[in-house]
């Protein structure tokens, strides 16, 4: 749990000062700050999306621990570089690398699934958003408070050094104390057919180029085994084929066996993969994934727009400083952690995972509808009570709490619904 907490703290530390950072870059027009901040968020999300499956596949091949160590170490280097960025293209490049090299997003949920079973899975996955909430408390507060504290030339170096130290600590913790959760029998999954063909072609090309530089000593026997042919096959694919090797077929030559067995195996693998996809892509799965796509689209849009809205001058924004933005996010994170630890389980027991997910969708829509109606620092307090600043932070805090509670409730519900999708589709 320490890994996602430190990673989330580091990633959340950027949000409070990001609009100010972009606005101070010399190659960013003042009128287009919001557009350039949005491009940064899109670059991170697109990079993470493009590499998530690759990191997941790598964790199946080499294990969870190497992926966690490599991903966290690369993220640490990215934060060190982010503190020294002084051009927009540098900021975009490093921010995209943060998403591209963050292997924790793919490995952490897998590890949690491997160390739990149906008796405790719901409790463990319910605690994961609490860990994320801790990151949403410490990250924005650190980013907002530390911005501009260390160097006048590199204004945002201090929060990035703080994030890098956290990630370095996480690397050491994983390297020393984390025990591999991947079963040794599963460390070499079946290679897709396209990868086998590609590797065979590359092997032949390398062999041909190498033969050009070898002295001619006669014709060498053909070498048909590429690296992919040494990968272990699934038992289901090899078992039926061995059963077909009866005594009646013992007179068949070895050449005929080599010609027929790859096609038989390929057909069995195709049938197996087709069955898996038919079980996964049922109506319930598709519906849930589509709604969660819209849910995360709204959630990420809110996360990207809130710092811009809070930092922009009136009347478009609310003229808040980075430390005020970060403290508001941190206080809402405390309320979110309280909800996840105390309220979520009774709510889930009463409404169910699906009912809780519906409430989360509704709450996220309400928060996005209310955000433009927040008052101004220089406005008139309603009913003449308190001050405009108190009303602004009260309204802002309420909306952030609704949004964050909806986000963690939706995430928890979906993570608990996903293991049951296959049974629902039958």
mmCIF file of C-alpha atoms in Angstrom:
data_model
loop_
_atom_site.group_PDB
_atom_site.id
_atom_site.type_symbol
_atom_site.label_atom_id
_atom_site.label_comp_id
_atom_site.label_asym_id
_atom_site.label_seq_id
_atom_site.Cartn_x
_atom_site.Cartn_y
_atom_site.Cartn_z
ATOM 1 C CA UNK A 1 0.000 0.000 0.000
ATOM 2 C CA UNK A 2 2.967 2.349 0.491
ATOM 3 C CA UNK A 3 3.750 2.249 -3.232
ATOM 4 C CA UNK A 4 0.459 3.732 -4.512
ATOM 5 C CA UNK A 5 0.379 6.193 -1.609
ATOM 6 C CA UNK A 6 3.810 7.647 -2.400
ATOM 7 C CA UNK A 7 3.160 7.576 -6.131
ATOM 8 C CA UNK A 8 -0.168 9.353 -5.697
ATOM 9 C CA UNK A 9 1.419 11.931 -3.392
ATOM 10 C CA UNK A 10 4.087 12.692 -5.975
ATOM 11 C CA UNK A 11 1.651 12.964 -8.887
ATOM 12 C CA UNK A 12 -0.836 15.100 -6.928
ATOM 13 C CA UNK A 13 1.874 17.546 -5.868
ATOM 14 C CA UNK A 14 1.925 19.013 -9.388
ATOM 15 C CA UNK A 15 -1.702 20.177 -9.570
ATOM 16 C CA UNK A 16 -1.600 23.295 -7.307
ATOM 17 C CA UNK A 17 1.222 25.071 -9.137
ATOM 18 C CA UNK A 18 0.754 23.723 -12.671
ATOM 19 C CA UNK A 19 -1.288 26.691 -14.047
ATOM 20 C CA UNK A 20 1.204 29.162 -12.584
ATOM 21 C CA UNK A 21 4.132 27.158 -13.961
ATOM 22 C CA UNK A 22 2.664 27.140 -17.472
ATOM 23 C CA UNK A 23 1.715 30.826 -17.291
ATOM 24 C CA UNK A 24 5.318 31.761 -16.400
ATOM 25 C CA UNK A 25 6.860 29.877 -19.326
ATOM 26 C CA UNK A 26 8.191 32.284 -21.972
ATOM 27 C CA UNK A 27 6.773 30.360 -24.933
ATOM 28 C CA UNK A 28 3.155 30.182 -23.687
ATOM 29 C CA UNK A 29 0.692 32.963 -24.660
ATOM 30 C CA UNK A 30 -1.092 34.413 -21.651
ATOM 31 C CA UNK A 31 -4.525 34.033 -23.227
ATOM 32 C CA UNK A 32 -4.031 30.310 -23.912
ATOM 33 C CA UNK A 33 -2.805 29.081 -20.522
ATOM 34 C CA UNK A 34 -5.837 26.840 -20.043
ATOM 35 C CA UNK A 35 -5.312 25.187 -23.407
ATOM 36 C CA UNK A 36 -1.652 24.467 -22.702
ATOM 37 C CA UNK A 37 -2.408 23.063 -19.241
ATOM 38 C CA UNK A 38 -5.035 20.802 -20.788
ATOM 39 C CA UNK A 39 -2.524 19.590 -23.350
ATOM 40 C CA UNK A 40 -0.207 18.590 -20.507
ATOM 41 C CA UNK A 41 -2.910 16.517 -18.850
ATOM 42 C CA UNK A 42 -3.788 14.893 -22.169
ATOM 43 C CA UNK A 43 -0.136 14.066 -22.859
ATOM 44 C CA UNK A 44 0.174 12.306 -19.504
ATOM 45 C CA UNK A 45 -3.065 10.350 -19.905
ATOM 46 C CA UNK A 46 -2.332 9.340 -23.502
ATOM 47 C CA UNK A 47 1.180 8.194 -22.606
ATOM 48 C CA UNK A 48 -0.094 6.152 -19.665
ATOM 49 C CA UNK A 49 -2.806 4.589 -21.806
ATOM 50 C CA UNK A 50 -0.327 3.616 -24.517
ATOM 51 C CA UNK A 51 2.062 1.915 -22.083
ATOM 52 C CA UNK A 52 -0.330 0.387 -19.545
ATOM 53 C CA UNK A 53 -0.801 -2.894 -21.415
ATOM 54 C CA UNK A 54 2.936 -3.139 -22.082
ATOM 55 C CA UNK A 55 3.743 -2.734 -18.384
ATOM 56 C CA UNK A 56 1.093 -5.298 -17.493
ATOM 57 C CA UNK A 57 2.489 -7.785 -19.995
ATOM 58 C CA UNK A 58 6.018 -7.137 -18.748
ATOM 59 C CA UNK A 59 4.904 -7.880 -15.191
ATOM 60 C CA UNK A 60 3.563 -11.241 -16.417
ATOM 61 C CA UNK A 61 6.894 -12.038 -18.074
ATOM 62 C CA UNK A 62 9.554 -10.794 -15.646
ATOM 63 C CA UNK A 63 7.497 -10.499 -12.461
ATOM 64 C CA UNK A 64 5.724 -7.791 -10.465
ATOM 65 C CA UNK A 65 8.718 -6.692 -8.393
ATOM 66 C CA UNK A 66 11.001 -5.697 -11.318
ATOM 67 C CA UNK A 67 8.165 -3.713 -12.892
ATOM 68 C CA UNK A 68 7.394 -1.892 -9.643
ATOM 69 C CA UNK A 69 11.064 -1.058 -9.073
ATOM 70 C CA UNK A 70 11.673 0.045 -12.662
ATOM 71 C CA UNK A 71 8.468 2.083 -12.906
ATOM 72 C CA UNK A 72 9.005 3.881 -9.606
ATOM 73 C CA UNK A 73 12.667 4.587 -10.376
ATOM 74 C CA UNK A 74 11.827 6.027 -13.804
ATOM 75 C CA UNK A 75 9.094 8.174 -12.257
ATOM 76 C CA UNK A 76 11.609 9.478 -9.716
ATOM 77 C CA UNK A 77 13.974 10.539 -12.519
ATOM 78 C CA UNK A 78 11.091 12.283 -14.296
ATOM 79 C CA UNK A 79 10.293 14.367 -11.207
ATOM 80 C CA UNK A 80 13.933 15.355 -10.869
ATOM 81 C CA UNK A 81 13.891 16.546 -14.476
ATOM 82 C CA UNK A 82 10.504 18.264 -14.096
ATOM 83 C CA UNK A 83 11.894 20.658 -11.513
ATOM 84 C CA UNK A 84 14.443 22.001 -14.016
ATOM 85 C CA UNK A 85 12.082 22.511 -16.979
ATOM 86 C CA UNK A 86 12.022 26.070 -18.325
ATOM 87 C CA UNK A 87 10.348 25.566 -21.724
ATOM 88 C CA UNK A 88 6.920 24.267 -22.564
ATOM 89 C CA UNK A 89 8.205 21.459 -24.777
ATOM 90 C CA UNK A 90 10.386 20.282 -21.904
ATOM 91 C CA UNK A 91 7.388 20.240 -19.563
ATOM 92 C CA UNK A 92 5.301 18.286 -22.088
ATOM 93 C CA UNK A 93 8.083 15.780 -22.730
ATOM 94 C CA UNK A 94 8.759 15.061 -19.058
ATOM 95 C CA UNK A 95 5.058 14.949 -18.181
ATOM 96 C CA UNK A 96 4.429 12.465 -20.987
ATOM 97 C CA UNK A 97 7.355 10.350 -19.777
ATOM 98 C CA UNK A 98 5.750 10.290 -16.324
ATOM 99 C CA UNK A 99 2.736 8.577 -17.836
ATOM 100 C CA UNK A 100 4.738 6.386 -20.186
ATOM 101 C CA UNK A 101 7.132 5.047 -17.545
ATOM 102 C CA UNK A 102 4.666 4.672 -14.672
ATOM 103 C CA UNK A 103 4.371 0.910 -14.439
ATOM 104 C CA UNK A 104 2.728 1.047 -11.013
ATOM 105 C CA UNK A 105 -0.675 1.808 -12.510
ATOM 106 C CA UNK A 106 -0.734 -1.647 -14.112
ATOM 107 C CA UNK A 107 1.121 -3.682 -11.482
ATOM 108 C CA UNK A 108 -0.380 -2.508 -8.178
ATOM 109 C CA UNK A 109 -3.999 -3.667 -8.761
ATOM 110 C CA UNK A 110 -2.649 -6.983 -10.073
ATOM 111 C CA UNK A 111 -0.548 -7.500 -6.943
ATOM 112 C CA UNK A 112 -3.534 -6.761 -4.721
ATOM 113 C CA UNK A 113 -5.587 -9.291 -6.642
ATOM 114 C CA UNK A 114 -2.877 -11.937 -6.151
ATOM 115 C CA UNK A 115 -2.472 -11.476 -2.409
ATOM 116 C CA UNK A 116 -6.228 -11.546 -1.703
ATOM 117 C CA UNK A 117 -9.105 -13.961 -2.206
ATOM 118 C CA UNK A 118 -12.894 -13.661 -2.244
ATOM 119 C CA UNK A 119 -13.018 -13.628 1.564
ATOM 120 C CA UNK A 120 -11.044 -10.381 1.936
ATOM 121 C CA UNK A 121 -10.884 -8.931 -1.568
ATOM 122 C CA UNK A 122 -13.657 -6.386 -1.060
ATOM 123 C CA UNK A 123 -12.050 -5.049 2.134
ATOM 124 C CA UNK A 124 -8.585 -4.731 0.602
ATOM 125 C CA UNK A 125 -9.822 -3.028 -2.554
ATOM 126 C CA UNK A 126 -11.936 -0.715 -0.426
ATOM 127 C CA UNK A 127 -8.763 0.422 1.352
ATOM 128 C CA UNK A 128 -6.996 1.272 -1.915
ATOM 129 C CA UNK A 129 -8.968 4.524 -2.429
ATOM 130 C CA UNK A 130 -8.149 5.419 1.186
ATOM 131 C CA UNK A 131 -4.486 5.189 0.263
ATOM 132 C CA UNK A 132 -5.185 7.354 -2.774
ATOM 133 C CA UNK A 133 -6.950 9.819 -0.478
ATOM 134 C CA UNK A 134 -3.823 10.039 1.671
ATOM 135 C CA UNK A 135 -1.943 10.953 -1.473
ATOM 136 C CA UNK A 136 -4.563 13.575 -2.303
ATOM 137 C CA UNK A 137 -3.995 15.105 1.160
ATOM 138 C CA UNK A 138 -0.204 15.195 1.312
ATOM 139 C CA UNK A 139 0.477 15.776 -2.385
ATOM 140 C CA UNK A 140 -1.413 19.040 -3.036
ATOM 141 C CA UNK A 141 -0.389 20.469 0.327
ATOM 142 C CA UNK A 142 3.286 19.772 -0.333
ATOM 143 C CA UNK A 143 3.128 21.044 -3.900
ATOM 144 C CA UNK A 144 1.362 24.276 -2.995
ATOM 145 C CA UNK A 145 3.410 25.077 0.106
ATOM 146 C CA UNK A 146 6.854 24.163 -1.287
ATOM 147 C CA UNK A 147 6.481 25.984 -4.621
ATOM 148 C CA UNK A 148 8.975 28.854 -4.793
ATOM 149 C CA UNK A 149 10.713 27.955 -1.515
ATOM 150 C CA UNK A 150 14.096 26.718 -2.730
ATOM 151 C CA UNK A 151 15.359 28.573 -5.799
ATOM 152 C CA UNK A 152 14.401 31.782 -7.554
ATOM 153 C CA UNK A 153 15.532 30.432 -10.922
ATOM 154 C CA UNK A 154 13.920 27.009 -10.585
ATOM 155 C CA UNK A 155 10.773 28.048 -8.766
ATOM 156 C CA UNK A 156 9.173 24.616 -8.660
ATOM 157 C CA UNK A 157 12.249 22.553 -7.859
ATOM 158 C CA UNK A 158 11.402 22.074 -4.159
ATOM 159 C CA UNK A 159 8.108 20.165 -4.604
ATOM 160 C CA UNK A 160 9.685 17.996 -7.276
ATOM 161 C CA UNK A 161 12.639 17.158 -5.037
ATOM 162 C CA UNK A 162 10.138 16.241 -2.333
ATOM 163 C CA UNK A 163 8.348 13.925 -4.768
ATOM 164 C CA UNK A 164 11.643 12.398 -5.930
ATOM 165 C CA UNK A 165 12.680 11.647 -2.335
ATOM 166 C CA UNK A 166 9.349 9.910 -1.703
ATOM 167 C CA UNK A 167 9.739 7.796 -4.828
ATOM 168 C CA UNK A 168 13.350 6.945 -3.968
ATOM 169 C CA UNK A 169 12.113 5.728 -0.590
ATOM 170 C CA UNK A 170 9.473 3.652 -2.359
ATOM 171 C CA UNK A 171 12.121 2.095 -4.618
ATOM 172 C CA UNK A 172 14.185 1.027 -1.607
ATOM 173 C CA UNK A 173 11.149 -0.364 0.221
ATOM 174 C CA UNK A 174 10.092 -2.452 -2.776
ATOM 175 C CA UNK A 175 13.622 -3.641 -3.539
ATOM 176 C CA UNK A 176 14.298 -4.761 0.036
ATOM 177 C CA UNK A 177 11.010 -5.963 1.528
ATOM 178 C CA UNK A 178 8.574 -6.674 -1.307
ATOM 179 C CA UNK A 179 8.116 -10.381 -2.046
ATOM 180 C CA UNK A 180 7.291 -11.476 -5.578
ATOM 181 C CA UNK A 181 3.607 -12.401 -5.929
ATOM 182 C CA UNK A 182 3.702 -13.868 -9.426
ATOM 183 C CA UNK A 183 3.625 -17.660 -9.478
ATOM 184 C CA UNK A 184 6.834 -19.109 -10.922
ATOM 185 C CA UNK A 185 4.775 -21.218 -13.335
ATOM 186 C CA UNK A 186 3.233 -18.040 -14.783
ATOM 187 C CA UNK A 187 6.385 -16.032 -15.427
ATOM 188 C CA UNK A 188 6.490 -17.000 -19.114
ATOM 189 C CA UNK A 189 3.033 -16.572 -20.649
ATOM 190 C CA UNK A 190 2.235 -17.646 -24.145
ATOM 191 C CA UNK A 191 3.590 -15.317 -26.812
ATOM 192 C CA UNK A 192 1.034 -14.020 -29.342
ATOM 193 C CA UNK A 193 1.298 -15.453 -32.858
ATOM 194 C CA UNK A 194 2.245 -12.090 -34.359
ATOM 195 C CA UNK A 195 5.136 -11.833 -31.879
ATOM 196 C CA UNK A 196 6.305 -15.324 -32.804
ATOM 197 C CA UNK A 197 6.252 -14.481 -36.517
ATOM 198 C CA UNK A 198 8.026 -11.182 -35.925
ATOM 199 C CA UNK A 199 10.713 -12.775 -33.780
ATOM 200 C CA UNK A 200 11.228 -15.547 -36.334
ATOM 201 C CA UNK A 201 11.621 -12.975 -39.111
ATOM 202 C CA UNK A 202 14.090 -10.975 -37.031
ATOM 203 C CA UNK A 203 16.042 -14.143 -36.227
ATOM 204 C CA UNK A 204 16.249 -15.057 -39.905
ATOM 205 C CA UNK A 205 17.357 -11.539 -40.804
ATOM 206 C CA UNK A 206 20.041 -11.561 -38.119
ATOM 207 C CA UNK A 207 21.183 -14.994 -39.248
ATOM 208 C CA UNK A 208 21.383 -13.847 -42.865
ATOM 209 C CA UNK A 209 23.390 -10.740 -41.988
ATOM 210 C CA UNK A 210 25.688 -12.812 -39.796
ATOM 211 C CA UNK A 211 26.258 -15.328 -42.580
ATOM 212 C CA UNK A 212 27.596 -12.551 -44.799
ATOM 213 C CA UNK A 213 30.468 -12.013 -42.369
ATOM 214 C CA UNK A 214 31.222 -15.688 -41.672
ATOM 215 C CA UNK A 215 33.755 -17.580 -43.793
ATOM 216 C CA UNK A 216 32.092 -20.024 -46.155
ATOM 217 C CA UNK A 217 32.678 -23.537 -44.721
ATOM 218 C CA UNK A 218 29.980 -25.436 -46.446
ATOM 219 C CA UNK A 219 26.250 -25.389 -46.053
ATOM 220 C CA UNK A 220 25.178 -25.331 -42.436
ATOM 221 C CA UNK A 221 22.109 -27.266 -41.340
ATOM 222 C CA UNK A 222 18.969 -25.121 -41.111
ATOM 223 C CA UNK A 223 18.210 -23.614 -37.699
ATOM 224 C CA UNK A 224 14.469 -23.337 -37.312
ATOM 225 C CA UNK A 225 14.190 -22.544 -33.597
ATOM 226 C CA UNK A 226 13.824 -18.845 -32.882
ATOM 227 C CA UNK A 227 13.673 -17.422 -29.354
ATOM 228 C CA UNK A 228 9.880 -17.471 -29.383
ATOM 229 C CA UNK A 229 9.760 -21.209 -30.048
ATOM 230 C CA UNK A 230 11.415 -21.791 -26.678
ATOM 231 C CA UNK A 231 8.517 -20.225 -24.777
ATOM 232 C CA UNK A 232 6.393 -22.782 -22.887
ATOM 233 C CA UNK A 233 3.030 -23.596 -24.418
ATOM 234 C CA UNK A 234 -0.241 -23.800 -22.493
ATOM 235 C CA UNK A 235 -1.017 -27.273 -21.184
ATOM 236 C CA UNK A 236 -4.389 -27.224 -22.912
ATOM 237 C CA UNK A 237 -2.697 -26.776 -26.259
ATOM 238 C CA UNK A 238 -0.127 -29.536 -25.848
ATOM 239 C CA UNK A 239 -2.287 -32.087 -24.028
ATOM 240 C CA UNK A 240 -4.788 -32.952 -26.795
ATOM 241 C CA UNK A 241 -2.036 -33.117 -29.357
ATOM 242 C CA UNK A 242 -0.140 -35.713 -27.308
ATOM 243 C CA UNK A 243 -3.307 -37.774 -26.972
ATOM 244 C CA UNK A 244 -3.571 -37.966 -30.754
ATOM 245 C CA UNK A 245 -0.152 -39.618 -30.990
ATOM 246 C CA UNK A 246 -1.518 -43.157 -30.776
ATOM 247 C CA UNK A 247 0.232 -46.332 -31.834
ATOM 248 C CA UNK A 248 -1.643 -46.248 -35.135
ATOM 249 C CA UNK A 249 0.103 -43.021 -35.999
ATOM 250 C CA UNK A 250 3.558 -44.125 -34.890
ATOM 251 C CA UNK A 251 4.592 -44.860 -38.468
ATOM 252 C CA UNK A 252 4.277 -41.188 -39.404
ATOM 253 C CA UNK A 253 7.583 -39.522 -40.082
ATOM 254 C CA UNK A 254 8.936 -36.789 -37.841
ATOM 255 C CA UNK A 255 8.863 -34.344 -40.733
ATOM 256 C CA UNK A 256 5.102 -34.780 -41.109
ATOM 257 C CA UNK A 257 4.641 -34.228 -37.375
ATOM 258 C CA UNK A 258 6.568 -30.976 -37.499
ATOM 259 C CA UNK A 259 4.513 -29.822 -40.462
ATOM 260 C CA UNK A 260 1.146 -30.592 -38.865
ATOM 261 C CA UNK A 261 1.640 -29.788 -35.197
ATOM 262 C CA UNK A 262 2.094 -25.995 -35.533
ATOM 263 C CA UNK A 263 -1.177 -25.603 -37.430
ATOM 264 C CA UNK A 264 -3.057 -27.812 -34.955
ATOM 265 C CA UNK A 265 -1.618 -25.881 -32.050
ATOM 266 C CA UNK A 266 -2.426 -22.546 -33.682
ATOM 267 C CA UNK A 267 -6.023 -23.609 -34.219
ATOM 268 C CA UNK A 268 -6.409 -24.682 -30.604
ATOM 269 C CA UNK A 269 -4.879 -21.432 -29.376
ATOM 270 C CA UNK A 270 -7.230 -19.426 -31.611
ATOM 271 C CA UNK A 271 -10.250 -21.333 -30.270
ATOM 272 C CA UNK A 272 -9.111 -20.765 -26.705
ATOM 273 C CA UNK A 273 -8.523 -17.052 -27.257
ATOM 274 C CA UNK A 274 -11.869 -16.679 -29.014
ATOM 275 C CA UNK A 275 -13.674 -18.317 -26.100
ATOM 276 C CA UNK A 276 -11.940 -16.013 -23.625
ATOM 277 C CA UNK A 277 -12.928 -12.908 -25.586
ATOM 278 C CA UNK A 278 -16.536 -14.106 -25.885
ATOM 279 C CA UNK A 279 -16.692 -14.544 -22.117
ATOM 280 C CA UNK A 280 -15.158 -11.133 -21.437
ATOM 281 C CA UNK A 281 -16.989 -9.011 -24.012
ATOM 282 C CA UNK A 282 -20.506 -9.642 -22.783
ATOM 283 C CA UNK A 283 -23.245 -7.027 -22.532
ATOM 284 C CA UNK A 284 -22.640 -6.220 -18.864
ATOM 285 C CA UNK A 285 -18.893 -5.820 -19.308
ATOM 286 C CA UNK A 286 -19.224 -3.476 -22.259
ATOM 287 C CA UNK A 287 -21.893 -1.386 -20.536
ATOM 288 C CA UNK A 288 -19.861 -1.018 -17.350
ATOM 289 C CA UNK A 289 -16.649 -0.147 -19.194
ATOM 290 C CA UNK A 290 -18.402 2.443 -21.361
ATOM 291 C CA UNK A 291 -19.990 4.156 -18.362
ATOM 292 C CA UNK A 292 -16.686 4.058 -16.495
ATOM 293 C CA UNK A 293 -15.013 5.610 -19.536
ATOM 294 C CA UNK A 294 -17.431 8.550 -19.316
ATOM 295 C CA UNK A 295 -16.985 8.625 -15.539
ATOM 296 C CA UNK A 296 -13.213 8.940 -15.795
ATOM 297 C CA UNK A 297 -13.510 11.437 -18.648
ATOM 298 C CA UNK A 298 -15.514 13.718 -16.362
ATOM 299 C CA UNK A 299 -13.273 13.017 -13.362
ATOM 300 C CA UNK A 300 -10.019 13.745 -15.182
ATOM 301 C CA UNK A 301 -11.541 16.815 -16.836
ATOM 302 C CA UNK A 302 -12.487 18.154 -13.410
ATOM 303 C CA UNK A 303 -9.008 17.430 -12.030
ATOM 304 C CA UNK A 304 -7.419 19.285 -14.935
ATOM 305 C CA UNK A 305 -9.796 22.244 -14.959
ATOM 306 C CA UNK A 306 -9.985 22.907 -11.223
ATOM 307 C CA UNK A 307 -6.446 24.370 -10.815
ATOM 308 C CA UNK A 308 -6.972 26.504 -13.924
ATOM 309 C CA UNK A 309 -10.357 27.724 -12.684
ATOM 310 C CA UNK A 310 -9.024 28.432 -9.196
ATOM 311 C CA UNK A 311 -5.884 30.277 -10.345
ATOM 312 C CA UNK A 312 -7.329 32.300 -13.246
ATOM 313 C CA UNK A 313 -8.200 35.967 -12.666
ATOM 314 C CA UNK A 314 -11.818 36.996 -12.240
ATOM 315 C CA UNK A 315 -14.370 36.775 -13.734
ATOM 316 C CA UNK A 316 -13.250 33.499 -15.383
ATOM 317 C CA UNK A 317 -11.477 32.192 -12.279
ATOM 318 C CA UNK A 318 -11.218 32.828 -8.555
ATOM 319 C CA UNK A 319 -7.653 34.227 -8.218
ATOM 320 C CA UNK A 320 -6.353 31.680 -5.702
ATOM 321 C CA UNK A 321 -2.662 31.133 -4.947
ATOM 322 C CA UNK A 322 -0.979 27.712 -5.337
ATOM 323 C CA UNK A 323 -0.883 27.181 -1.564
ATOM 324 C CA UNK A 324 -4.621 27.958 -1.288
ATOM 325 C CA UNK A 325 -5.385 25.561 -4.131
ATOM 326 C CA UNK A 326 -3.297 22.836 -2.522
ATOM 327 C CA UNK A 327 -4.766 23.296 0.963
ATOM 328 C CA UNK A 328 -8.322 23.145 -0.425
ATOM 329 C CA UNK A 329 -7.510 19.872 -2.169
ATOM 330 C CA UNK A 330 -5.885 18.473 0.973
ATOM 331 C CA UNK A 331 -8.851 19.317 3.222
ATOM 332 C CA UNK A 332 -11.260 17.707 0.784
ATOM 333 C CA UNK A 333 -8.968 14.673 0.754
ATOM 334 C CA UNK A 334 -9.340 14.349 4.536
ATOM 335 C CA UNK A 335 -13.124 14.298 4.190
ATOM 336 C CA UNK A 336 -12.834 11.757 1.388
ATOM 337 C CA UNK A 337 -10.680 9.460 3.515
ATOM 338 C CA UNK A 338 -13.249 9.691 6.315
ATOM 339 C CA UNK A 339 -15.999 8.722 3.876
ATOM 340 C CA UNK A 340 -14.055 5.779 2.490
ATOM 341 C CA UNK A 341 -13.086 4.444 5.896
ATOM 342 C CA UNK A 342 -16.412 4.861 7.710
ATOM 343 C CA UNK A 343 -19.305 5.515 5.327
ATOM 344 C CA UNK A 344 -18.479 3.520 2.200
ATOM 345 C CA UNK A 345 -18.843 -0.010 3.612
ATOM 346 C CA UNK A 346 -22.312 0.586 5.167
ATOM 347 C CA UNK A 347 -23.394 2.351 1.985
ATOM 348 C CA UNK A 348 -22.183 -0.539 -0.153
ATOM 349 C CA UNK A 349 -23.884 -3.057 2.126
ATOM 350 C CA UNK A 350 -27.179 -1.207 1.769
ATOM 351 C CA UNK A 351 -27.084 -0.132 -1.874
ATOM 352 C CA UNK A 352 -24.788 -2.767 -3.356
ATOM 353 C CA UNK A 353 -21.845 -2.172 -5.670
ATOM 354 C CA UNK A 354 -24.044 -1.214 -8.605
ATOM 355 C CA UNK A 355 -26.204 1.154 -6.559
ATOM 356 C CA UNK A 356 -23.114 2.823 -5.097
ATOM 357 C CA UNK A 357 -21.690 3.233 -8.587
ATOM 358 C CA UNK A 358 -24.895 4.944 -9.730
ATOM 359 C CA UNK A 359 -24.720 7.352 -6.794
ATOM 360 C CA UNK A 360 -21.095 8.107 -7.698
ATOM 361 C CA UNK A 361 -22.087 8.958 -11.259
ATOM 362 C CA UNK A 362 -24.811 11.277 -9.975
ATOM 363 C CA UNK A 363 -22.506 12.964 -7.456
ATOM 364 C CA UNK A 364 -19.850 13.644 -10.070
ATOM 365 C CA UNK A 365 -22.449 15.241 -12.342
ATOM 366 C CA UNK A 366 -23.691 17.441 -9.471
ATOM 367 C CA UNK A 367 -20.180 18.657 -8.625
ATOM 368 C CA UNK A 368 -19.440 19.588 -12.224
ATOM 369 C CA UNK A 369 -22.742 21.464 -12.455
ATOM 370 C CA UNK A 370 -22.115 23.482 -9.270
ATOM 371 C CA UNK A 371 -18.479 24.511 -9.803
ATOM 372 C CA UNK A 372 -19.215 27.590 -11.996
ATOM 373 C CA UNK A 373 -21.550 29.046 -9.325
ATOM 374 C CA UNK A 374 -18.862 29.489 -6.659
ATOM 375 C CA UNK A 375 -18.567 33.060 -5.362
ATOM 376 C CA UNK A 376 -15.635 35.464 -5.703
ATOM 377 C CA UNK A 377 -13.073 36.689 -3.193
ATOM 378 C CA UNK A 378 -14.231 40.256 -3.774
ATOM 379 C CA UNK A 379 -17.932 39.409 -3.918
ATOM 380 C CA UNK A 380 -20.738 40.164 -1.493
ATOM 381 C CA UNK A 381 -21.431 37.446 1.097
ATOM 382 C CA UNK A 382 -24.942 35.972 0.893
ATOM 383 C CA UNK A 383 -27.338 37.218 3.574
ATOM 384 C CA UNK A 384 -24.552 39.442 4.888
ATOM 385 C CA UNK A 385 -23.092 36.567 6.884
ATOM 386 C CA UNK A 386 -19.322 36.091 7.359
ATOM 387 C CA UNK A 387 -17.095 37.221 4.465
ATOM 388 C CA UNK A 388 -16.899 36.487 0.763
ATOM 389 C CA UNK A 389 -13.671 34.541 1.333
ATOM 390 C CA UNK A 390 -15.321 32.248 3.883
ATOM 391 C CA UNK A 391 -18.221 31.585 1.524
ATOM 392 C CA UNK A 392 -15.861 30.924 -1.385
ATOM 393 C CA UNK A 393 -13.816 28.338 0.493
ATOM 394 C CA UNK A 394 -16.924 26.791 2.031
ATOM 395 C CA UNK A 395 -18.589 26.363 -1.358
ATOM 396 C CA UNK A 396 -15.365 25.187 -2.958
ATOM 397 C CA UNK A 397 -14.712 22.682 -0.177
ATOM 398 C CA UNK A 398 -18.239 21.258 -0.386
ATOM 399 C CA UNK A 399 -17.993 20.758 -4.142
ATOM 400 C CA UNK A 400 -14.534 19.199 -3.893
ATOM 401 C CA UNK A 401 -15.777 16.807 -1.208
ATOM 402 C CA UNK A 402 -18.745 15.743 -3.353
ATOM 403 C CA UNK A 403 -16.473 15.244 -6.338
ATOM 404 C CA UNK A 404 -13.742 13.324 -4.494
ATOM 405 C CA UNK A 405 -16.220 11.141 -2.607
ATOM 406 C CA UNK A 406 -17.928 10.295 -5.895
ATOM 407 C CA UNK A 407 -14.581 9.540 -7.542
ATOM 408 C CA UNK A 408 -13.379 7.104 -4.868
ATOM 409 C CA UNK A 409 -16.814 5.490 -4.508
ATOM 410 C CA UNK A 410 -16.981 4.958 -8.263
ATOM 411 C CA UNK A 411 -13.460 3.536 -8.383
ATOM 412 C CA UNK A 412 -14.113 1.174 -5.475
ATOM 413 C CA UNK A 413 -17.421 -0.009 -6.930
ATOM 414 C CA UNK A 414 -15.976 -0.689 -10.368
ATOM 415 C CA UNK A 415 -12.994 -2.587 -8.960
ATOM 416 C CA UNK A 416 -15.404 -4.776 -6.985
ATOM 417 C CA UNK A 417 -17.748 -5.231 -9.942
ATOM 418 C CA UNK A 418 -15.077 -6.268 -12.441
ATOM 419 C CA UNK A 419 -14.312 -9.722 -10.926
ATOM 420 C CA UNK A 420 -18.018 -10.595 -11.168
ATOM 421 C CA UNK A 421 -18.494 -9.573 -14.792
ATOM 422 C CA UNK A 422 -17.645 -12.968 -16.229
ATOM 423 C CA UNK A 423 -20.269 -14.667 -14.069
ATOM 424 C CA UNK A 424 -22.852 -12.034 -14.972
ATOM 425 C CA UNK A 425 -22.302 -12.540 -18.670
ATOM 426 C CA UNK A 426 -23.114 -16.254 -18.529
#
